[in-house]
Tab-separated table of C-alpha atoms and ligand atoms in Angstrom:
chain	number	residue	atom	x	y	z
A	1	UNK	CA	-0.072	0.272	-0.098
A	2	UNK	CA	1.398	3.708	-0.814
A	3	UNK	CA	2.261	5.888	1.558
A	4	UNK	CA	-0.018	9.232	1.577
A	5	UNK	CA	3.168	11.344	0.696
A	6	UNK	CA	3.311	8.777	-2.742
A	7	UNK	CA	-0.122	9.550	-3.284
A	8	UNK	CA	0.590	12.571	-3.468
A	9	UNK	CA	3.308	13.000	-5.257
A	10	UNK	CA	1.561	10.262	-8.449
A	11	UNK	CA	-1.028	12.680	-8.155
A	12	UNK	CA	1.413	15.541	-9.488
A	13	UNK	CA	3.310	13.629	-12.271
A	14	UNK	CA	-0.255	12.682	-13.025
A	15	UNK	CA	-1.779	15.874	-12.888
A	16	UNK	CA	1.734	17.778	-14.811
A	17	UNK	CA	1.366	15.258	-17.793
A	18	UNK	CA	-2.281	16.511	-19.105
A	19	UNK	CA	-0.749	19.975	-18.307
A	20	UNK	CA	1.735	19.523	-21.023
A	21	UNK	CA	-0.328	16.869	-22.972
A	22	UNK	CA	-3.057	19.618	-23.117
A	23	UNK	CA	-0.272	22.789	-24.153
A	24	UNK	CA	0.820	20.000	-26.916
A	25	UNK	CA	-2.390	19.931	-28.189
A	26	UNK	CA	-2.619	23.083	-28.564
A	27	UNK	CA	0.171	24.324	-29.918
A	28	UNK	CA	-0.588	21.792	-32.865
A	29	UNK	CA	-4.074	22.763	-33.395
A	30	UNK	CA	-2.332	26.637	-33.958
A	31	UNK	CA	-0.543	25.089	-37.111
A	32	UNK	CA	-3.342	22.907	-38.292
A	33	UNK	CA	-5.628	26.235	-37.925
A	34	UNK	CA	-2.866	28.777	-39.826
A	35	UNK	CA	-3.062	28.623	-43.876
A	36	UNK	CA	-1.627	25.584	-45.093
A	37	UNK	CA	0.719	25.146	-42.435
A	38	UNK	CA	3.198	28.041	-42.500
A	39	UNK	CA	5.347	26.661	-39.716
A	40	UNK	CA	6.573	23.233	-41.382
A	41	UNK	CA	8.217	24.536	-44.569
A	42	UNK	CA	9.931	27.477	-42.385
A	43	UNK	CA	13.138	26.434	-42.502
A	44	UNK	CA	13.764	25.732	-45.723
A	45	UNK	CA	13.214	29.418	-46.771
A	46	UNK	CA	16.983	30.178	-44.492
A	47	UNK	CA	17.652	32.892	-47.583
A	48	UNK	CA	21.040	32.120	-49.321
A	49	UNK	CA	23.045	34.832	-52.147
A	50	UNK	CA	23.694	33.323	-55.203
A	51	UNK	CA	26.857	32.591	-56.554
A	52	UNK	CA	26.554	34.345	-60.766
A	53	UNK	CA	27.895	32.606	-63.766
A	54	UNK	CA	29.398	35.445	-65.758
A	55	UNK	CA	28.727	33.305	-68.545
A	56	UNK	CA	25.483	32.621	-67.796
A	57	UNK	CA	21.838	34.879	-67.867
A	58	UNK	CA	19.392	35.010	-65.704
A	59	UNK	CA	15.640	34.555	-66.735
A	60	UNK	CA	12.233	35.165	-63.789
A	61	UNK	CA	9.891	34.445	-65.102
A	62	UNK	CA	6.759	35.808	-62.088
A	63	UNK	CA	3.062	35.146	-62.106
A	64	UNK	CA	1.168	38.017	-60.875
A	65	UNK	CA	-2.779	38.717	-59.497
A	66	UNK	CA	-2.876	35.428	-57.778
A	67	UNK	CA	-4.799	32.763	-56.565
A	68	UNK	CA	-7.209	32.877	-60.193
A	69	UNK	CA	-7.696	30.371	-62.519
A	70	UNK	CA	-4.610	29.698	-64.765
A	71	UNK	CA	-2.840	29.808	-61.091
A	72	UNK	CA	-2.020	25.979	-60.590
A	73	UNK	CA	-2.081	25.408	-64.257
A	74	UNK	CA	0.929	27.459	-64.390
A	75	UNK	CA	2.310	25.638	-61.252
A	76	UNK	CA	2.398	22.704	-62.773
A	77	UNK	CA	3.613	23.166	-65.733
A	78	UNK	CA	6.958	24.450	-64.127
A	79	UNK	CA	6.565	22.279	-62.896
A	80	UNK	CA	6.657	19.984	-65.776
A	81	UNK	CA	9.180	21.566	-67.713
A	82	UNK	CA	11.473	22.147	-64.666
A	83	UNK	CA	11.992	25.592	-64.703
A	84	UNK	CA	11.645	27.837	-61.488
A	85	UNK	CA	9.201	30.925	-60.998
A	86	UNK	CA	7.479	33.514	-58.946
A	87	UNK	CA	3.849	34.118	-58.094
A	88	UNK	CA	2.923	37.389	-56.663
A	89	UNK	CA	0.013	37.175	-55.195
A	90	UNK	CA	-3.204	39.309	-53.684
A	91	UNK	CA	-4.577	38.565	-50.364
A	92	UNK	CA	-7.806	39.871	-51.258
A	93	UNK	CA	-8.128	37.177	-53.881
A	94	UNK	CA	-6.593	34.520	-52.293
A	95	UNK	CA	-9.971	35.492	-49.158
A	96	UNK	CA	-12.649	34.996	-51.609
A	97	UNK	CA	-11.860	32.340	-53.638
A	98	UNK	CA	-12.943	28.875	-51.682
A	99	UNK	CA	-9.738	26.942	-52.342
A	100	UNK	CA	-7.296	29.876	-52.221
A	101	UNK	CA	-5.619	29.295	-49.487
A	102	UNK	CA	-4.544	26.258	-50.331
A	103	UNK	CA	-3.841	27.220	-53.407
A	104	UNK	CA	-1.125	29.837	-51.664
A	105	UNK	CA	-0.071	26.771	-49.505
A	106	UNK	CA	0.808	24.505	-52.524
A	107	UNK	CA	3.484	27.834	-54.040
A	108	UNK	CA	4.977	28.736	-50.281
A	109	UNK	CA	5.855	24.951	-49.958
A	110	UNK	CA	6.557	24.703	-53.528
A	111	UNK	CA	10.036	26.830	-52.536
A	112	UNK	CA	12.261	26.637	-54.021
A	113	UNK	CA	11.770	26.202	-57.134
A	114	UNK	CA	8.551	28.582	-55.999
A	115	UNK	CA	8.562	31.635	-54.847
A	116	UNK	CA	5.346	33.213	-53.276
A	117	UNK	CA	5.942	36.760	-52.666
A	118	UNK	CA	3.502	40.030	-51.079
A	119	UNK	CA	1.152	41.557	-54.601
A	120	UNK	CA	-1.093	43.522	-52.233
A	121	UNK	CA	-4.071	43.136	-50.575
A	122	UNK	CA	-6.297	44.475	-52.131
A	123	UNK	CA	-4.658	45.402	-55.595
A	124	UNK	CA	-5.699	48.956	-54.680
A	125	UNK	CA	-8.902	47.804	-56.109
A	126	UNK	CA	-7.987	49.358	-59.020
A	127	UNK	CA	-7.350	52.510	-58.153
A	128	UNK	CA	-4.138	53.493	-58.486
A	129	UNK	CA	-3.836	56.974	-57.963
A	130	UNK	CA	-5.657	57.167	-54.805
A	131	UNK	CA	-3.473	53.776	-53.452
A	132	UNK	CA	-0.578	55.646	-53.617
A	133	UNK	CA	-2.042	59.001	-52.874
A	134	UNK	CA	-2.237	57.594	-49.729
A	135	UNK	CA	1.173	55.816	-48.316
A	136	UNK	CA	0.767	55.571	-45.097
A	137	UNK	CA	-2.807	53.855	-45.999
A	138	UNK	CA	-1.026	51.422	-49.431
A	139	UNK	CA	2.848	50.384	-46.380
A	140	UNK	CA	-0.300	48.664	-44.407
A	141	UNK	CA	-2.170	47.289	-46.812
A	142	UNK	CA	1.063	45.358	-47.942
A	143	UNK	CA	2.121	44.407	-44.721
A	144	UNK	CA	-1.651	43.122	-44.685
A	145	UNK	CA	-1.076	40.795	-47.224
A	146	UNK	CA	2.528	40.282	-46.271
A	147	UNK	CA	0.840	38.885	-42.424
A	148	UNK	CA	-2.702	36.923	-44.482
A	149	UNK	CA	-0.678	35.062	-47.141
A	150	UNK	CA	2.740	34.745	-44.935
A	151	UNK	CA	4.777	35.370	-47.543
A	152	UNK	CA	8.493	33.936	-46.221
A	153	UNK	CA	10.284	37.118	-47.348
A	154	UNK	CA	9.556	40.610	-47.395
A	155	UNK	CA	9.509	41.255	-51.773
A	156	UNK	CA	6.513	42.372	-53.233
A	157	UNK	CA	5.388	44.141	-56.836
A	158	UNK	CA	3.419	47.205	-56.650
A	159	UNK	CA	-0.085	46.661	-58.321
A	160	UNK	CA	0.089	48.398	-61.611
A	161	UNK	CA	3.174	49.647	-61.491
A	162	UNK	CA	6.321	48.959	-62.467
A	163	UNK	CA	8.563	50.847	-59.629
A	164	UNK	CA	12.641	48.899	-58.506
A	165	UNK	CA	13.087	49.662	-54.486
A	166	UNK	CA	16.726	47.120	-54.039
A	167	UNK	CA	19.884	47.316	-51.513
A	168	UNK	CA	20.363	52.070	-51.998
A	169	UNK	CA	17.877	51.841	-54.908
A	170	UNK	CA	14.596	53.254	-54.885
A	171	UNK	CA	13.268	54.256	-58.487
A	172	UNK	CA	9.700	55.589	-58.310
A	173	UNK	CA	7.534	58.006	-60.018
A	174	UNK	CA	6.815	60.793	-58.264
A	175	UNK	CA	3.039	59.066	-57.027
A	176	UNK	CA	4.531	56.467	-55.978
A	177	UNK	CA	7.529	56.882	-54.503
A	178	UNK	CA	5.884	58.061	-50.581
A	179	UNK	CA	5.466	54.543	-50.599
A	180	UNK	CA	8.269	53.164	-52.029
A	181	UNK	CA	10.568	54.820	-49.662
A	182	UNK	CA	8.321	53.271	-46.543
A	183	UNK	CA	8.527	49.938	-47.352
A	184	UNK	CA	12.146	50.853	-47.810
A	185	UNK	CA	13.225	51.660	-44.666
A	186	UNK	CA	10.402	48.378	-43.308
A	187	UNK	CA	13.277	46.331	-44.868
A	188	UNK	CA	11.016	45.137	-48.090
A	189	UNK	CA	12.164	44.617	-51.868
A	190	UNK	CA	10.421	45.807	-55.071
A	191	UNK	CA	10.432	44.060	-57.850
A	192	UNK	CA	9.548	45.522	-61.516
A	193	UNK	CA	9.281	43.124	-64.571
A	194	UNK	CA	11.517	43.837	-68.197
A	195	UNK	CA	9.898	42.735	-70.101
A	196	UNK	CA	5.497	41.917	-70.127
A	197	UNK	CA	3.631	39.159	-72.132
A	198	UNK	CA	0.424	41.554	-72.599
A	199	UNK	CA	-2.540	40.422	-72.179
A	200	UNK	CA	-5.858	41.395	-74.123
A	201	UNK	CA	-8.254	43.377	-72.171
A	202	UNK	CA	-11.609	41.627	-72.187
A	203	UNK	CA	-10.511	38.180	-72.345
A	204	UNK	CA	-7.156	38.313	-71.013
A	205	UNK	CA	-5.536	36.077	-73.374
A	206	UNK	CA	-1.783	36.619	-74.442
A	207	UNK	CA	-1.121	39.608	-77.032
A	208	UNK	CA	2.537	38.488	-78.516
A	209	UNK	CA	2.663	34.608	-79.092
A	210	UNK	CA	5.314	31.969	-77.743
A	211	UNK	CA	8.099	33.192	-80.610
A	212	UNK	CA	8.100	36.669	-80.432
A	213	UNK	CA	7.782	36.683	-76.461
A	214	UNK	CA	10.907	34.464	-76.579
A	215	UNK	CA	12.417	37.295	-79.409
A	216	UNK	CA	11.347	39.687	-77.010
A	217	UNK	CA	13.396	38.688	-74.236
A	218	UNK	CA	16.569	37.651	-76.431
A	219	UNK	CA	16.573	40.743	-77.055
A	220	UNK	CA	16.212	42.714	-74.528
A	221	UNK	CA	19.184	40.194	-72.837
A	222	UNK	CA	21.365	40.990	-75.770
A	223	UNK	CA	21.245	44.660	-75.827
A	224	UNK	CA	21.517	44.679	-72.535
A	225	UNK	CA	18.207	46.252	-72.559
A	226	UNK	CA	17.685	45.046	-68.493
A	227	UNK	CA	17.195	47.160	-65.014
A	228	UNK	CA	20.160	44.400	-64.026
A	229	UNK	CA	22.455	43.276	-66.825
A	230	UNK	CA	22.501	39.245	-68.153
A	231	UNK	CA	18.617	39.476	-65.465
A	232	UNK	CA	15.936	39.386	-66.860
A	233	UNK	CA	12.440	40.013	-65.112
A	234	UNK	CA	9.507	38.435	-67.222
A	235	UNK	CA	6.118	40.159	-66.150
A	236	UNK	CA	3.180	37.808	-66.980
A	237	UNK	CA	-0.493	37.478	-64.955
A	238	UNK	CA	-2.084	33.470	-64.220
A	239	UNK	CA	-5.294	34.414	-65.564
A	240	UNK	CA	-3.798	34.361	-68.957
A	241	UNK	CA	-3.227	30.522	-69.224
A	242	UNK	CA	-6.003	29.407	-68.161
A	243	UNK	CA	-7.445	28.278	-71.623
A	244	UNK	CA	-5.168	24.725	-72.729
A	245	UNK	CA	-5.007	27.232	-76.545
A	246	UNK	CA	-3.138	29.585	-74.424
A	247	UNK	CA	-0.998	26.867	-71.505
A	248	UNK	CA	0.221	25.877	-75.052
A	249	UNK	CA	2.136	28.973	-75.406
A	250	UNK	CA	3.723	29.251	-71.893
A	251	UNK	CA	4.926	25.680	-72.514
A	252	UNK	CA	6.547	26.673	-75.952
A	253	UNK	CA	8.113	29.687	-74.598
A	254	UNK	CA	9.646	27.488	-71.663
A	255	UNK	CA	10.433	25.431	-73.949
A	256	UNK	CA	11.978	27.692	-76.619
A	257	UNK	CA	13.994	29.355	-73.972
A	258	UNK	CA	14.863	26.303	-72.400
A	259	UNK	CA	16.649	25.195	-76.092
A	260	UNK	CA	19.667	28.527	-74.973
A	261	UNK	CA	22.182	26.967	-72.701
A	262	UNK	CA	23.668	30.324	-71.410
A	263	UNK	CA	19.629	30.645	-69.994
A	264	UNK	CA	18.643	30.017	-66.355
A	265	UNK	CA	15.043	30.875	-64.129
A	266	UNK	CA	15.758	31.662	-61.023
A	267	UNK	CA	13.085	32.634	-58.157
A	268	UNK	CA	13.202	36.432	-57.371
A	269	UNK	CA	14.997	36.255	-54.288
A	270	UNK	CA	17.914	35.845	-56.155
A	271	UNK	CA	17.698	38.646	-58.657
A	272	UNK	CA	20.128	40.782	-58.036
A	273	UNK	CA	21.135	43.578	-54.618
A	274	UNK	CA	18.488	42.574	-52.436
A	275	UNK	CA	18.228	43.680	-49.445
A	276	UNK	CA	18.433	40.329	-47.065
A	277	UNK	CA	14.714	39.335	-47.827
A	278	UNK	CA	13.490	37.348	-44.612
A	279	UNK	CA	10.792	37.999	-43.032
A	280	UNK	CA	11.625	36.121	-40.296
A	281	UNK	CA	8.450	34.090	-40.476
B	18	ZN	ZN1	-1.159	43.129	-60.748
């Protein structure tokens, strides 16, 4: 028969075990509650600068405005072709789409082949002048997207705007400069673009053929007509590739570019001269 002291000790041990078990369950529950378990892939977001090969030219495919119809097509296609790509995503589009959070998580978890980046929460609701005219509200909009989407790095693209903010460099128009400066002070990099695959306003279908787009890319790199020589950021939009024939155009562009063995596909966190982009997620 156990003594009173022994029983008390046993009771205390049981109580402590229950408390730690409950705390463990709660912590696990928190992980599941957050969008796509952002804590799980944190380790792989340990960021390292890239060593550039001077004999190569770097292409940064980027897709804007997702999640939208077309996002998964772009992701699957780039994965199948083994090329890296960056997705600048929008908080509101994520909230409005039933599978929005899963798609964002798929992109985030796809690192280092795929990069999730910040394209604001509201996308300025299409009213760009008013958005940039209120810099503090605009900055807050990016912070909201950063938190909501669990964006791993401090990398944004401004909606409807081609500004650049890197280490010690802010390149923006007078209207946008205050927002760019605020983001710079908060440790963010802003990525513009060098070439754009345009789309038709109503149908969202690509304007240039794949062959034409590849020629524009070749030409810009050959002539040094890029923000940084030998590095080219291509802007396109997820929704351009929702039709199978347009997805074929994207595949064709990638095939053409891959034939040039001097081209390397990278994600924009490896664009030259960025401030160390880790957001500390
Ligand atoms: Zn956009």
